[in-house]
mmCIF file of C-alpha atoms and ligand atoms in Angstrom:
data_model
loop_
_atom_site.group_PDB
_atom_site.id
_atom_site.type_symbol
_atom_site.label_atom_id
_atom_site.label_comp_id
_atom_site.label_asym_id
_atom_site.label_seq_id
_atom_site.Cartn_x
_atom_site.Cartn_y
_atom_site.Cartn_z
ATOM 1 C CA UNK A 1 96.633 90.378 83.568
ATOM 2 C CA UNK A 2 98.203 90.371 80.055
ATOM 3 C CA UNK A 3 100.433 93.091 79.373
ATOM 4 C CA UNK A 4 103.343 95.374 80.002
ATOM 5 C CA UNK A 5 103.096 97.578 83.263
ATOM 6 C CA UNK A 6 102.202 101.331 81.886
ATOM 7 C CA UNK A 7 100.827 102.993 84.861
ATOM 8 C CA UNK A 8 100.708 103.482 88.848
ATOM 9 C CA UNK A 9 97.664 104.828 90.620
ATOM 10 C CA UNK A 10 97.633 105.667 93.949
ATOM 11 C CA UNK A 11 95.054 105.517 96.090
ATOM 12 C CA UNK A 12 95.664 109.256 98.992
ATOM 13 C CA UNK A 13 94.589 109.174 102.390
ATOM 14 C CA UNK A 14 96.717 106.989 104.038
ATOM 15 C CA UNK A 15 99.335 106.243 101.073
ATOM 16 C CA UNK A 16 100.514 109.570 100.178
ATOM 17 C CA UNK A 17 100.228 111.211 103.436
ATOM 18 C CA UNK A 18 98.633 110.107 107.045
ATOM 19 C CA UNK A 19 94.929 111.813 106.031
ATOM 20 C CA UNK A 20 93.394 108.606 107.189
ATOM 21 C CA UNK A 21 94.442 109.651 110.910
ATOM 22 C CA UNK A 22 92.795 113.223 110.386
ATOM 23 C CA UNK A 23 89.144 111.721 109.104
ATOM 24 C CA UNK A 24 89.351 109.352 111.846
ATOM 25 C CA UNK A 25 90.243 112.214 114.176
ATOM 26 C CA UNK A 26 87.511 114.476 112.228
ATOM 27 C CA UNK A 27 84.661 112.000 112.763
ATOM 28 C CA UNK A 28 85.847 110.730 116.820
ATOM 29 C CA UNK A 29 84.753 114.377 117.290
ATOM 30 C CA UNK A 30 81.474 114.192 115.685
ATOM 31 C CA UNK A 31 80.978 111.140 117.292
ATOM 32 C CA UNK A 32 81.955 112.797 120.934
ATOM 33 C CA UNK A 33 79.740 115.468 119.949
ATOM 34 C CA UNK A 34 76.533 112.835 119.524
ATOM 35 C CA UNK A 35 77.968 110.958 122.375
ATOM 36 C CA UNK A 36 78.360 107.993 119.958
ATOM 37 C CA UNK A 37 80.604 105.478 120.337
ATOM 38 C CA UNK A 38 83.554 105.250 118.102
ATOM 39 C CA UNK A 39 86.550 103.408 117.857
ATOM 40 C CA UNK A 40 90.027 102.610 115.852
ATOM 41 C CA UNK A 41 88.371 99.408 115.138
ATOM 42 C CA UNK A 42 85.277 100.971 113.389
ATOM 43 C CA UNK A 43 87.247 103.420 111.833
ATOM 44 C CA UNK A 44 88.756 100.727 109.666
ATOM 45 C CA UNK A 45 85.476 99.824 107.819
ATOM 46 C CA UNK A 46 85.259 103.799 107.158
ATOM 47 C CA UNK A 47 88.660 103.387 104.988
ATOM 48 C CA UNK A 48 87.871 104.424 101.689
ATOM 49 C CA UNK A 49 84.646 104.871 101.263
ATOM 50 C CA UNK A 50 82.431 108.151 101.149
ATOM 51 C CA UNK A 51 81.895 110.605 103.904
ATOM 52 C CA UNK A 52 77.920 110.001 103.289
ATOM 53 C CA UNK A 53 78.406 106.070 103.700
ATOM 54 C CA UNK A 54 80.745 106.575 106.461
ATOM 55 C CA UNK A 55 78.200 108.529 108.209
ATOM 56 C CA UNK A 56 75.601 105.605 108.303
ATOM 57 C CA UNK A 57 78.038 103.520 109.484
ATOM 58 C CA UNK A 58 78.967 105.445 112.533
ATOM 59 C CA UNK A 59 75.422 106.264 112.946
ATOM 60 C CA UNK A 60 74.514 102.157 113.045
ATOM 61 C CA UNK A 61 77.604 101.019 114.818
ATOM 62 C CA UNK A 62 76.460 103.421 117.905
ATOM 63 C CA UNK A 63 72.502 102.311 117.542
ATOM 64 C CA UNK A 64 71.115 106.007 115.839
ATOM 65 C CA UNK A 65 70.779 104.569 112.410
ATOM 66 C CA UNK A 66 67.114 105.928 112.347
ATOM 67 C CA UNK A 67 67.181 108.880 114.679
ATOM 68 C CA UNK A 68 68.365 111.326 112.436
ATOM 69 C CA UNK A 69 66.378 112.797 109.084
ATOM 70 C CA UNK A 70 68.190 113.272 105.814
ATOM 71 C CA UNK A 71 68.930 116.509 105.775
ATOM 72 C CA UNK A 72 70.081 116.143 109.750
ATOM 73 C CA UNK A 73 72.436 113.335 108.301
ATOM 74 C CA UNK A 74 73.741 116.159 105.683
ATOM 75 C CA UNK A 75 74.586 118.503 108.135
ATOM 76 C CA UNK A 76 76.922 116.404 110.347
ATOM 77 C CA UNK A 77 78.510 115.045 107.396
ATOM 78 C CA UNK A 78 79.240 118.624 106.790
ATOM 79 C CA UNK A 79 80.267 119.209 110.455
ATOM 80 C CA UNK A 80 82.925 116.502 110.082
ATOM 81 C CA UNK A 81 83.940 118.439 106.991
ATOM 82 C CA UNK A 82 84.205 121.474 108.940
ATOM 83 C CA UNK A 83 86.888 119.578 111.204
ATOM 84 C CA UNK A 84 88.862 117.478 108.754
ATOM 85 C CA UNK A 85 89.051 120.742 106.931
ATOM 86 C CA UNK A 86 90.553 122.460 109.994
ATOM 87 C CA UNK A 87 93.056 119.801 110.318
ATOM 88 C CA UNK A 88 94.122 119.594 106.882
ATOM 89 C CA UNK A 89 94.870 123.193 106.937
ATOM 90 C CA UNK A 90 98.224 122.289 108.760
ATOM 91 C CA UNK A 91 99.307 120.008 105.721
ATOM 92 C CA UNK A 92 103.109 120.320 104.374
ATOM 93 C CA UNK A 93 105.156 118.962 101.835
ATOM 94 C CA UNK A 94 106.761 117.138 105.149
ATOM 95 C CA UNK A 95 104.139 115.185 105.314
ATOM 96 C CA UNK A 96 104.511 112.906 102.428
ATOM 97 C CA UNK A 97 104.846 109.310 103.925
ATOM 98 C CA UNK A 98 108.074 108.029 103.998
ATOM 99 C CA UNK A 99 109.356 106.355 100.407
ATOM 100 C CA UNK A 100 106.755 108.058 98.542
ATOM 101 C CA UNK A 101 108.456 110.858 97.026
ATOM 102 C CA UNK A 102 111.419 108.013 95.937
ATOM 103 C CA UNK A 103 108.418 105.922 94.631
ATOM 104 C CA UNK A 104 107.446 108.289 92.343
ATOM 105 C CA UNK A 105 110.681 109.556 91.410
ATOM 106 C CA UNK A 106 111.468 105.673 90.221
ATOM 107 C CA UNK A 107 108.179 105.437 88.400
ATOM 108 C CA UNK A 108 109.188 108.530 86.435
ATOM 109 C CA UNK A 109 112.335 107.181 85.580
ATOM 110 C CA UNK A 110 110.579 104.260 84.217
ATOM 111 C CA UNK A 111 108.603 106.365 81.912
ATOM 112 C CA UNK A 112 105.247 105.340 83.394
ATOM 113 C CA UNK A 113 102.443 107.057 83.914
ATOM 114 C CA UNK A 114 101.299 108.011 87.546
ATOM 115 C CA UNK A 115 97.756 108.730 88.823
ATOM 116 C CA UNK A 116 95.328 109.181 92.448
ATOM 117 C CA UNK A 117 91.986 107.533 92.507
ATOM 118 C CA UNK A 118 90.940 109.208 96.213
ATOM 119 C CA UNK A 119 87.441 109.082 97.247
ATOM 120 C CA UNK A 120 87.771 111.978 99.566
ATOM 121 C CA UNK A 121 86.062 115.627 97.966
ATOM 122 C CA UNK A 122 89.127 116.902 99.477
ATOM 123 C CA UNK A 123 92.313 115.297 97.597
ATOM 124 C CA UNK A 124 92.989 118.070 95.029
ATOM 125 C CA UNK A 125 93.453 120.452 97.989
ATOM 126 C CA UNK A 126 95.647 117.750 100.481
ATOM 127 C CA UNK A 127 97.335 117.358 96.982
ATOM 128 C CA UNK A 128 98.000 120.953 96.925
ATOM 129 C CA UNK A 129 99.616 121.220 100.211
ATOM 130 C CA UNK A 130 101.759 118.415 99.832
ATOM 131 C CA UNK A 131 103.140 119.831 96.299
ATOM 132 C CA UNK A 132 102.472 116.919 94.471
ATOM 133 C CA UNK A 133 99.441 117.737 92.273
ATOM 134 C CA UNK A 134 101.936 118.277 89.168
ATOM 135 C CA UNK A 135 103.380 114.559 89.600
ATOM 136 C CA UNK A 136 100.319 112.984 88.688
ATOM 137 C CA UNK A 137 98.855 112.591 85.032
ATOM 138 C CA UNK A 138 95.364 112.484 86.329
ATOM 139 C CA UNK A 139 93.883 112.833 89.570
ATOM 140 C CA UNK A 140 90.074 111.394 90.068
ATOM 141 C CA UNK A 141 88.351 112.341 92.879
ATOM 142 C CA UNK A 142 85.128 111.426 94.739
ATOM 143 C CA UNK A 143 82.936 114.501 92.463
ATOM 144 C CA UNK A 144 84.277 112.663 89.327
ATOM 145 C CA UNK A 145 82.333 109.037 89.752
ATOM 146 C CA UNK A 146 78.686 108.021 90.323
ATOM 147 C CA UNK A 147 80.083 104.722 92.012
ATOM 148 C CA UNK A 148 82.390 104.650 95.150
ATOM 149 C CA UNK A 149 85.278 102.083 96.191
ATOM 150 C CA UNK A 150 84.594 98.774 96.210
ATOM 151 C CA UNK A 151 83.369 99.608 92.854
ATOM 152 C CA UNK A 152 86.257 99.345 90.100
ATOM 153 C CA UNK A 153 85.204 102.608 88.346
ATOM 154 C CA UNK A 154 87.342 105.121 89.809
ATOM 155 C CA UNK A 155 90.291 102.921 89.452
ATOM 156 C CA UNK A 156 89.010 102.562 85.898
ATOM 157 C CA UNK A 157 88.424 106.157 85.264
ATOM 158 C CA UNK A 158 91.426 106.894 85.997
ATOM 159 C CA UNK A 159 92.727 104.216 83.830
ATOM 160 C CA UNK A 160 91.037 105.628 80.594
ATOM 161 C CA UNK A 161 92.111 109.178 81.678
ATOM 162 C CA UNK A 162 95.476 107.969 81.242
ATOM 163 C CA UNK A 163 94.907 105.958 78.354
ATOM 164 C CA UNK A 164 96.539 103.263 79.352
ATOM 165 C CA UNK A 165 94.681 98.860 79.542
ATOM 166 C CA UNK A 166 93.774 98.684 83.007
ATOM 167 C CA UNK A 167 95.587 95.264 82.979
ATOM 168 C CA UNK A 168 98.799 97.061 82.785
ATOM 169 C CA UNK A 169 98.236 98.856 86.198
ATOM 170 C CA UNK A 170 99.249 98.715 89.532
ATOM 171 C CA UNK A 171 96.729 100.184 92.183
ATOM 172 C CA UNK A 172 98.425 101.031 95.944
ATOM 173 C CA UNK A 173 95.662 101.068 98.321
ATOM 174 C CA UNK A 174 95.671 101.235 102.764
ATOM 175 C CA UNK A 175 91.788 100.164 102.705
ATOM 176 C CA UNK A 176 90.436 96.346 102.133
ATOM 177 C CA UNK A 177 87.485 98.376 99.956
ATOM 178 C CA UNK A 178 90.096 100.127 97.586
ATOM 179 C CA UNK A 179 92.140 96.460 96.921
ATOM 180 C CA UNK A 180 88.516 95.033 95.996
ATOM 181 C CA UNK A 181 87.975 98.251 94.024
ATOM 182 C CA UNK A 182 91.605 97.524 91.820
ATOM 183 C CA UNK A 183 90.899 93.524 91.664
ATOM 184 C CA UNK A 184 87.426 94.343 90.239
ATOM 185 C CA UNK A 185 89.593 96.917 87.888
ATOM 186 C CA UNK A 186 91.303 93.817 86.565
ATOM 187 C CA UNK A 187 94.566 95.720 87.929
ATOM 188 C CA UNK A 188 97.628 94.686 89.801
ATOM 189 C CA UNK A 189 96.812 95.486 93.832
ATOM 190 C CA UNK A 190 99.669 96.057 96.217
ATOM 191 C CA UNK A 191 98.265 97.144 99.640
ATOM 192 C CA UNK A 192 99.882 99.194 102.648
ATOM 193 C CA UNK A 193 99.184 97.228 106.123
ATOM 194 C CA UNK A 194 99.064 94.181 107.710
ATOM 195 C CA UNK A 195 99.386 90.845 105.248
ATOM 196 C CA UNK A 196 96.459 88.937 106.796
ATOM 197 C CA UNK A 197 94.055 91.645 106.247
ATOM 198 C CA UNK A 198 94.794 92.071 102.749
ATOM 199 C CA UNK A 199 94.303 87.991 101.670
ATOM 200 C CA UNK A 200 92.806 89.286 98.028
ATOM 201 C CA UNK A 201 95.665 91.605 97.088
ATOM 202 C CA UNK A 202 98.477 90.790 94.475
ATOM 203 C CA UNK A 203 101.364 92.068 96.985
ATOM 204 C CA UNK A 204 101.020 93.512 100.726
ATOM 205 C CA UNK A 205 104.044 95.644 102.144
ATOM 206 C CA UNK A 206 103.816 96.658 105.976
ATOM 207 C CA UNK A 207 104.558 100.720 105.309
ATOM 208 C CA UNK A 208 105.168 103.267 102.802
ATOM 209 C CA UNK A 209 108.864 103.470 103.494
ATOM 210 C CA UNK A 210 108.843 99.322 102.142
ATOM 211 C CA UNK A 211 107.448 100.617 98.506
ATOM 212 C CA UNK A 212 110.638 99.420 96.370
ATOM 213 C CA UNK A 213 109.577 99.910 92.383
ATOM 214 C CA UNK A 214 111.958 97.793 91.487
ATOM 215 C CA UNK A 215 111.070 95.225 93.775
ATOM 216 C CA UNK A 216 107.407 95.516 92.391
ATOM 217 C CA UNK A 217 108.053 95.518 89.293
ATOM 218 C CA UNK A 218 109.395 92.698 89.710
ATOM 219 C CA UNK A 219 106.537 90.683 91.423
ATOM 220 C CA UNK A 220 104.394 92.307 89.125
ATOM 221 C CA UNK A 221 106.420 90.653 85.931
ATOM 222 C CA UNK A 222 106.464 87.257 87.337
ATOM 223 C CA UNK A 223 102.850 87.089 87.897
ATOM 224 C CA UNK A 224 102.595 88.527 84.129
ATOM 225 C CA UNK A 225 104.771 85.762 82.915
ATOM 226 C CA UNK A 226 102.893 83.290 84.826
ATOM 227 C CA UNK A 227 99.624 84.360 83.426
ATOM 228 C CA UNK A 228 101.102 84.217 80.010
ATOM 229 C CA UNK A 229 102.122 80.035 80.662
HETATM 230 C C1 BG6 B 1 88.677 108.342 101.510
HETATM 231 C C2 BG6 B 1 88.990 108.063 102.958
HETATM 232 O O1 BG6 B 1 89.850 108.541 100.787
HETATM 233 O O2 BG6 B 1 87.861 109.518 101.391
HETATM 234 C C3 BG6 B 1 87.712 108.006 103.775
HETATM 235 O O3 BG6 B 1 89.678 106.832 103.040
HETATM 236 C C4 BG6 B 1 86.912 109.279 103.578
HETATM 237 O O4 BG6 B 1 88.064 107.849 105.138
HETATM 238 C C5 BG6 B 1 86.625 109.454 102.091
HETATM 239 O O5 BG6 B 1 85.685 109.214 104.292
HETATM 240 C C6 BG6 B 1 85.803 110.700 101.782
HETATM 241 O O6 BG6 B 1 86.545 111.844 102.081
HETATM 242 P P1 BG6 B 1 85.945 113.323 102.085
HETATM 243 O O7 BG6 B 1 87.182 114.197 102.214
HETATM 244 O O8 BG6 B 1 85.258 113.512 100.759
HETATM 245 O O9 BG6 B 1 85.033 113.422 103.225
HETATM 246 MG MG1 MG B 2 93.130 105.233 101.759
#
């Protein structure tokens, strides 16, 4: 990290609004329906990464990681489409996490540039709903990248789409493979949960509603000016 902050990119399910509730909710009914077991705690490891990948994973945490073919597995990813597509439908601008729309307002002000890096296939329509798809500079989305979070490249992508040095970027992520994915970026990471699941990132607030600019910024300048000693 070597240079002035130029940009913000948001990760979207679960840091601009609650999606991360309605895939869990989307996939604990696929699950019911295979009479899998599923829990909050497996849900976690689901948190950004693809529907395909999250699919195996459900599949081996309830022991059917082999009893289903290919194009079986393709169909009830597209089942849990089906519902997470249902329950997106009821998506408003009222629900934008709390301290979001005052983020963005302050990185504005600041004259930065703002972008999403979401892995979901879905963003550009949850985007829609919530009225915020003309905020952003860019948006990348899952269709956009050959490589999925942990893997820097959407983070990068998005980077070069703004044309800004990914070292002067700050990446907000809720899941522990999205701050690996903005490390790996060579970007600033400032996570939304609980500090002693998020050892690797730069900063870790509790909830959106905590998400101060100027209080990043300023944690972002000190470790800037102690990279530079
Ligand atoms: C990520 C979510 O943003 O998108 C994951 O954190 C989700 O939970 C992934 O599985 C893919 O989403 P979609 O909408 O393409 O199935
Ligand atoms: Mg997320």
């Amino acid at each position: 990290m070597a240079t002035d902050l130029q940009a913000v990119i948001f990760d979207l399910d679960g840091v601009i609004t609650n999606t991360a509730e309605y895939h869990f909710l989307a996939w604990k009914k696929l699950a019911n329906e295979l009479r899998i077991p599923f829990s909050k705690e497996c849900n976690e490891e689901l948190k950004g990464i693809s529907r395909m990948e999250s699919l195996e994973k459900i599949l081996a945490c309830g022991g059917r990681k082999y009893d289903f073919s290919e194009s079986e597995k393709m169909s009830l990813a597209a089942k849990k489409n089906e519902h997470y597509q249902r329950l997106i439908e009821e998506i408003t601008p009222r629900d934008i996490l709390p301290g979001i729309q005052a983020f963005i307002s302050a990185i504005k002000r600041a004259s930065l540039k703002l972008g999403v890096a979401s892995a979901s296939k879905n963003a550009l329509t949850v985007l829609n709903a919530l009225a915020l798809q003309s905020e952003f500079d860019c948006i990348v989305d899952a269709k956009e990248i050959k490589n999925g979070k942990p893997h820097p490249e959407i983070f990068l992508e998005a980077a070069k789409l703004l044309n800004v040095d990914p070292a002067g970027c700050i990446g907000i992520e809720d899941s522990q493979a999205g701050i690996k994915a903005i490390k790996a970026a060579g970007m600033y990471a400032v996570a939304i949960g609980e500090k002693d699941v998020f050892g690797n990132a730069d900063l870790v607030v509790t909830t959106t509603a905590e998400l101060s600019f100027e209080y990043i910024k300023k944690c972002y300048d000190m470790k800037l000016q102690n990279s530079d000693k």
